[in-house]
Every structure is written in C-alpha cells, then in structure tokens.
XYZ file of C-alpha atoms in Angstrom:
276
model
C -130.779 111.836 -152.569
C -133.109 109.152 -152.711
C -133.319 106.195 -150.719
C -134.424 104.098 -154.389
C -131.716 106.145 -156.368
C -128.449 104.124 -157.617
C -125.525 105.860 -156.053
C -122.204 104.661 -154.991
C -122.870 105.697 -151.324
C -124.190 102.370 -149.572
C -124.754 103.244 -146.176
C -123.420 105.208 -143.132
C -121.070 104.868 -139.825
C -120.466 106.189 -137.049
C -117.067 106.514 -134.469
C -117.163 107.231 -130.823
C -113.905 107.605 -129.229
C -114.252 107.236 -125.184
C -111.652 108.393 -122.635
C -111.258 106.949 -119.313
C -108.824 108.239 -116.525
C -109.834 105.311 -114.008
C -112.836 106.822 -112.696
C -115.687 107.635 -115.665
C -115.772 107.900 -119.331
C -116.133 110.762 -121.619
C -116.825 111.080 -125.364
C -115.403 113.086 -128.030
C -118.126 114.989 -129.830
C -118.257 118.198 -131.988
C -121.227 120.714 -133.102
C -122.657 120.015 -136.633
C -123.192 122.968 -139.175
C -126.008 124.565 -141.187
C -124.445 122.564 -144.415
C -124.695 118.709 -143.296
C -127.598 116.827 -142.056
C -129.058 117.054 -138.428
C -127.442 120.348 -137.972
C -126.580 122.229 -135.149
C -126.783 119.050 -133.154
C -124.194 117.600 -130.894
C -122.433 114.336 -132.468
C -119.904 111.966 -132.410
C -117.312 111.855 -135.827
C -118.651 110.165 -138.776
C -119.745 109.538 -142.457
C -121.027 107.784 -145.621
C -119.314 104.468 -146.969
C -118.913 104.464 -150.125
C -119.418 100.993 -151.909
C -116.256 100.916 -153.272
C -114.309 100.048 -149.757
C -117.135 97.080 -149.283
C -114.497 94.660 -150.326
C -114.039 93.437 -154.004
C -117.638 92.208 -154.741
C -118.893 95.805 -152.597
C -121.133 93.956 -150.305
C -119.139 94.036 -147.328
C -121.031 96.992 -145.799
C -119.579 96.326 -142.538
C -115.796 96.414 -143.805
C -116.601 99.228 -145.376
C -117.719 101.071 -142.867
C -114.994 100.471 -140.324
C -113.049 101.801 -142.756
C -114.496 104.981 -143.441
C -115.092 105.448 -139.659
C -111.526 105.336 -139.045
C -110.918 107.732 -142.057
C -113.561 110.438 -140.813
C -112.206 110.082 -137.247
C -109.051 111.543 -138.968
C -110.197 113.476 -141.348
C -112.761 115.016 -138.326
C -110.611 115.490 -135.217
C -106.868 114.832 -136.525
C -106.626 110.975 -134.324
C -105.155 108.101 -136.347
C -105.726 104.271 -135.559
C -103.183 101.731 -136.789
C -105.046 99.293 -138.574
C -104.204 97.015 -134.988
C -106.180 99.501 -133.103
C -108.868 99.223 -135.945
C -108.926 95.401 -135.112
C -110.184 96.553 -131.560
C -113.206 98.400 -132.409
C -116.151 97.879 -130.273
C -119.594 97.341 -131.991
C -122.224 99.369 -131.155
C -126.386 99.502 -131.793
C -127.627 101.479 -134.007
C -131.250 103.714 -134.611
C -133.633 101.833 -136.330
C -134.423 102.902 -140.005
C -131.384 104.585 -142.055
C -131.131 106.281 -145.340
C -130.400 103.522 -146.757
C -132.363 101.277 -145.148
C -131.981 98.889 -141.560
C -128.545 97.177 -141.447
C -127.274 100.167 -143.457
C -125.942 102.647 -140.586
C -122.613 100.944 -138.441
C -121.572 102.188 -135.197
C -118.366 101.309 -133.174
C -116.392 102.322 -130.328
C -112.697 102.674 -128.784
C -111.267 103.002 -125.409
C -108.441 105.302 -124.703
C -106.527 105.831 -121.389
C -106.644 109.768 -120.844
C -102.902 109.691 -120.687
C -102.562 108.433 -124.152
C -104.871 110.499 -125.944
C -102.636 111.701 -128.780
C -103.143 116.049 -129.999
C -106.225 116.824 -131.409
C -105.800 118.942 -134.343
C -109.242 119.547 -135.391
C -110.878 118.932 -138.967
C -108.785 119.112 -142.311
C -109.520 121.577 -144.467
C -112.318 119.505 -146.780
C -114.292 118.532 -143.297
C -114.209 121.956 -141.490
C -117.465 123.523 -143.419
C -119.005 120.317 -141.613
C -118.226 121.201 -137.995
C -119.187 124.779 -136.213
C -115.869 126.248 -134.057
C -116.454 126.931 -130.844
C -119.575 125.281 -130.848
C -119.663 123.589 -127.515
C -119.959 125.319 -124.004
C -120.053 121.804 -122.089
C -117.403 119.382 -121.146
C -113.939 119.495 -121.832
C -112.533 121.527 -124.632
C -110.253 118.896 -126.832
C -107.454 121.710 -127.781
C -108.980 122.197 -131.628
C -111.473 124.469 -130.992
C -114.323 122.260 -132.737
C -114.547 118.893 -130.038
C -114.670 118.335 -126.190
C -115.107 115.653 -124.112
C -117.909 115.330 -122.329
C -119.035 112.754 -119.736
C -121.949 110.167 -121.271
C -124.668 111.191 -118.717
C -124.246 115.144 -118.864
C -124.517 113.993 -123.136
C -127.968 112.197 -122.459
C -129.908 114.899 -120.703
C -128.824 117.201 -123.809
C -131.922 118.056 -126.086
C -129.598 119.501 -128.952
C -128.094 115.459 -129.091
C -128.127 113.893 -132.213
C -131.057 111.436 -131.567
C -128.940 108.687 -133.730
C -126.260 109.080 -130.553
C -128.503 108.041 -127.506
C -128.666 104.060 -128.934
C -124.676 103.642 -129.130
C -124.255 105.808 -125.976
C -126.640 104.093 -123.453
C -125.396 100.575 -124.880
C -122.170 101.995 -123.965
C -123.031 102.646 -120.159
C -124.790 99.407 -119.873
C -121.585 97.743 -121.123
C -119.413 99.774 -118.561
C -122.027 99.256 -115.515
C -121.826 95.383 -115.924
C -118.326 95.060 -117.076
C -116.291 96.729 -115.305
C -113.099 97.051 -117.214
C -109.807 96.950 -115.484
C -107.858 100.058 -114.704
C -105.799 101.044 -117.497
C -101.925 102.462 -117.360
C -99.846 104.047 -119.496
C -98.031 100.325 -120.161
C -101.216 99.299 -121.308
C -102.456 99.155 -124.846
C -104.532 101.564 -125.651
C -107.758 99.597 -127.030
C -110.121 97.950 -124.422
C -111.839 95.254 -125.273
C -115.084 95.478 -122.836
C -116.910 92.162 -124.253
C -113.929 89.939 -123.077
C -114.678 87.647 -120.414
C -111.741 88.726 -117.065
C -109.275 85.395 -117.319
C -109.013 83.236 -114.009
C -107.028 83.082 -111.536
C -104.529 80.510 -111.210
C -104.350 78.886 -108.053
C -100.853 77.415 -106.678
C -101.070 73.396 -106.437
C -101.667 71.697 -103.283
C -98.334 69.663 -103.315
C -96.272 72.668 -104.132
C -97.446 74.699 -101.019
C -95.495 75.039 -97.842
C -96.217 72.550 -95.006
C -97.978 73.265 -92.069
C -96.474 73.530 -88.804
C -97.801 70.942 -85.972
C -100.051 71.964 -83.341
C -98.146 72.815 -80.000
C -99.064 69.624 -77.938
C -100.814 71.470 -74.121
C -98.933 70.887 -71.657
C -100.666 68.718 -68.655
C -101.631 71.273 -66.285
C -103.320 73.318 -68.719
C -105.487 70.251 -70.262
C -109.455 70.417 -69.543
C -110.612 67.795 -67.640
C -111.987 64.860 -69.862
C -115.019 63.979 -67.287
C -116.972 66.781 -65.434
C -115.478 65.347 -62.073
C -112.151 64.915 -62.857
C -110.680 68.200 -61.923
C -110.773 66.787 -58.416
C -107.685 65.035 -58.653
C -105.936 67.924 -60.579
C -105.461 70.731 -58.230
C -103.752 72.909 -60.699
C -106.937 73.469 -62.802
C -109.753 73.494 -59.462
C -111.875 76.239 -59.291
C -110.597 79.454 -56.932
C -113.438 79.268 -54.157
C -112.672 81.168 -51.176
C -111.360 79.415 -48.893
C -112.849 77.751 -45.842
C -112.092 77.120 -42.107
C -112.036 73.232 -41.209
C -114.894 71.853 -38.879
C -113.514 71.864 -35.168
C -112.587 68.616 -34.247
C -114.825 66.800 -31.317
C -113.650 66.801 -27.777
C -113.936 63.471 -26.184
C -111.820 64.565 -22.957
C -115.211 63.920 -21.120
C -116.004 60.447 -22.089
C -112.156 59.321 -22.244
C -111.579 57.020 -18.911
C -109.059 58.466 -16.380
C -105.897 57.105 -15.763
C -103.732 57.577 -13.151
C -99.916 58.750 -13.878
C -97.380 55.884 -13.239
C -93.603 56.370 -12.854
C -92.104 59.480 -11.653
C -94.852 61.985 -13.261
C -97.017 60.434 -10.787
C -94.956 60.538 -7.782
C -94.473 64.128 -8.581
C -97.993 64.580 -8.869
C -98.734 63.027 -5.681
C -96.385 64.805 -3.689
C -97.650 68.272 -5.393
C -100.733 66.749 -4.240
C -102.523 66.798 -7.660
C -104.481 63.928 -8.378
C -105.998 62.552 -11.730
C-alpha cells in the first residue's frame, strides 16, 4: 500500500500495558510473525485505524486511534478496558515519519497493579497468524503462550525490539524516574494517571491545635547567677573547691600587759607561790 493511495486506513496506534507490583514496571509484549510488518521483532499490541472510527466527519485521528488500540489490546492478548479505563490512557511519543505520514502513528499507555491484572487469554482466532507462540525466552510468561512481561530496561538493550517501541518506552521511564507514582493497592483503581500533579497536604489550623503547656518555673536554688559574682551570696550553686584550712590566728600573749590575779584566784596563787 501506498502512502499517496486512497484507502480507508488513516493511520496507526499503538497500546502498552505496564504492570507495577510497588517496586518496577514491566510491559506486555509479544513476538511478531513472518505475515505482518517488522516481523520477528519484539512489540507491544497494536494496529491500523480505520477512518471510519475518526468521529463523524473521520478526521479525528486521535479518537480513532484510542479506539482501535483498545480493540487490538483485546483482540491481541484477551484484556478489556471499560471505556472509564479508556478515559485514563496515558499519551505517549511516537517515531518520527509513519506510513501515513507524521501525526499519523498514536501511542498510549496504562498502569495496572500486578494484583489486578485480569487472565490473559492470548489472541482471537483472526489475530493469531499475527503473533508467533512461544516466541519469547525473556521475562515473564503472561499464561497465553504468545506475551510476557518483561521489565523496560532488559526491553531496551534487546536488538530484535521493534525500533517504533524505544520512543514510547524511554518516555515511559523518564516519566516514572521524575514522577514517582504512589504505591498502588488492590482498593485502588486500576489506571494511574502519572502526569497528575501529588495534591497537598492539608495542614490543621493554628486555633484548632492543642495548647501548650507552661514552662516549669526553676526553682531558686537551681537559677544561674544573673552577674558573674553573684554566686557568692548563694552557697547552694558555689563551685566545689577543695576545701581549705583557716590561717592560724596571731598570738599576742607576748605583747598583752600582765596582770596580777585579784580575789581568791590570787590568794591561791600566792600561797601556791605562783606568781603572774
């Protein structure tokens, strides 16, 4: 088919489903065969919009192509969005150039928890010429026999990647590196929205918060001195020196003036014959 050739096919999607269990993220990819383009290359689920679900005047290429990129996800690896989950579809870059031309090719994403990942059932019968069983020796097997999962880095270094893959997938890490998305549960919903901006925090208001409790007021004895010479007069907070022995007090027996006893001490004296 040529690019300048009238057709009803108006341009091409693609739909990568990541998995997170809290820790990294995988992607569900599948082995291409002999009978579609880029074969025997590694790829996410995908296919050609057709004009006529471009909306009513078939020039809304983008609705069109989520459209068919939710179909082919089903028709590809058995998972079915609800047209709410559709609503949370990540956009991703895409390779420059196309078959039809730039602005032709569409590429978008969704976030599943690893706990809500529903059975994958594999291709229906029209889409399984289009996929290679057991094709894959990496990752994860997904239970079909056609898809794994397979972390995003271990999918870069592959040669036999779809070259149209690397674009959407480093985009995807870059988003994940600088976003980091909140852990999900299973009480979550499934889609993640990684552009969305974290919501603040609400803070409790001043006049609702509990009061403080007063300072304990020190007690006297264990208040520092308010001038550096003040502890003088406070014995409870002077320093422990080691204590020291008094000066010995001055004799002045030598230069205090005799006196003689008077009364009976001094008759006793004299007749013990002692004199002053």
């Amino acid at each position: 088919m040529g690019k300048n050739k009238k057709s009803k096919y108006v341009g091409s999607c693609g739909m990568y489903v990541f998995s997170h269990d809290g820790d990294e993220y995988r992607l569900l990819v599948h082995r291409r065969s002999k009978q579609v383009s880029e074969s025997h290359k590694i790829a996410a689920p995908g296919g050609i919009v057709e004009r006529v679900h471009c909306g009513e005047d078939g020039k809304n290429l983008k609705l069109g192509a989520k459209a068919t990129a939710a179909r082919e996800l089903r028709e590809e690896s058995g998972i079915s969005l609800s047209d709410e989950q559709c609503e949370d579809f990540i956009d991703l870059p895409s390779a420059p150039g196309g078959w039809w031309g730039d602005g032709t090719h569409f590429n978008f994403g969704y976030v599943m928890h690893i706990d809500e990942i529903p059975p994958i059932t594999g291709p229906e019968k029209d889409s399984k010429h289009e996929l290679i069983p057991d094709g894959l020796r990496i990752g994860e097997p997904a239970g079909d026999g056609y898809h794994a999962w397979v972390r995003l880095s271990e999918l870069l270094e592959l040669e036999d990647l779809m070259p149209a893959c690397r674009a959407p997938i480093e985009h995807f890490l870059t988003m994940e590196s600088s976003e980091p998305a909140e852990p999900l549960d299973s009480t979550t919903r499934s889609g993640l929205r990684l552009t969305e901006a974290p919501k603040p925090m609400l803070m409790p208001s001043p006049k609702h918060s509990a009061p403080r409790a007063p300072r304990p007021t020190p007690k006297p004895s264990q208040a520092r001195p308010s001038t550096p010479m003040s502890w003088l007069s406070n014995q409870s907070v002077m320093p422990s020196f080691p204590p020291q022995r008094p000066p010995p007090r001055p004799s002045y027996e030598d230069e205090r003036p005799s006196k003689k006893p008077r009364g009976s001490v001094g008759r006793a004296m004299l007749a013990r014959g002692v004199t002053a």
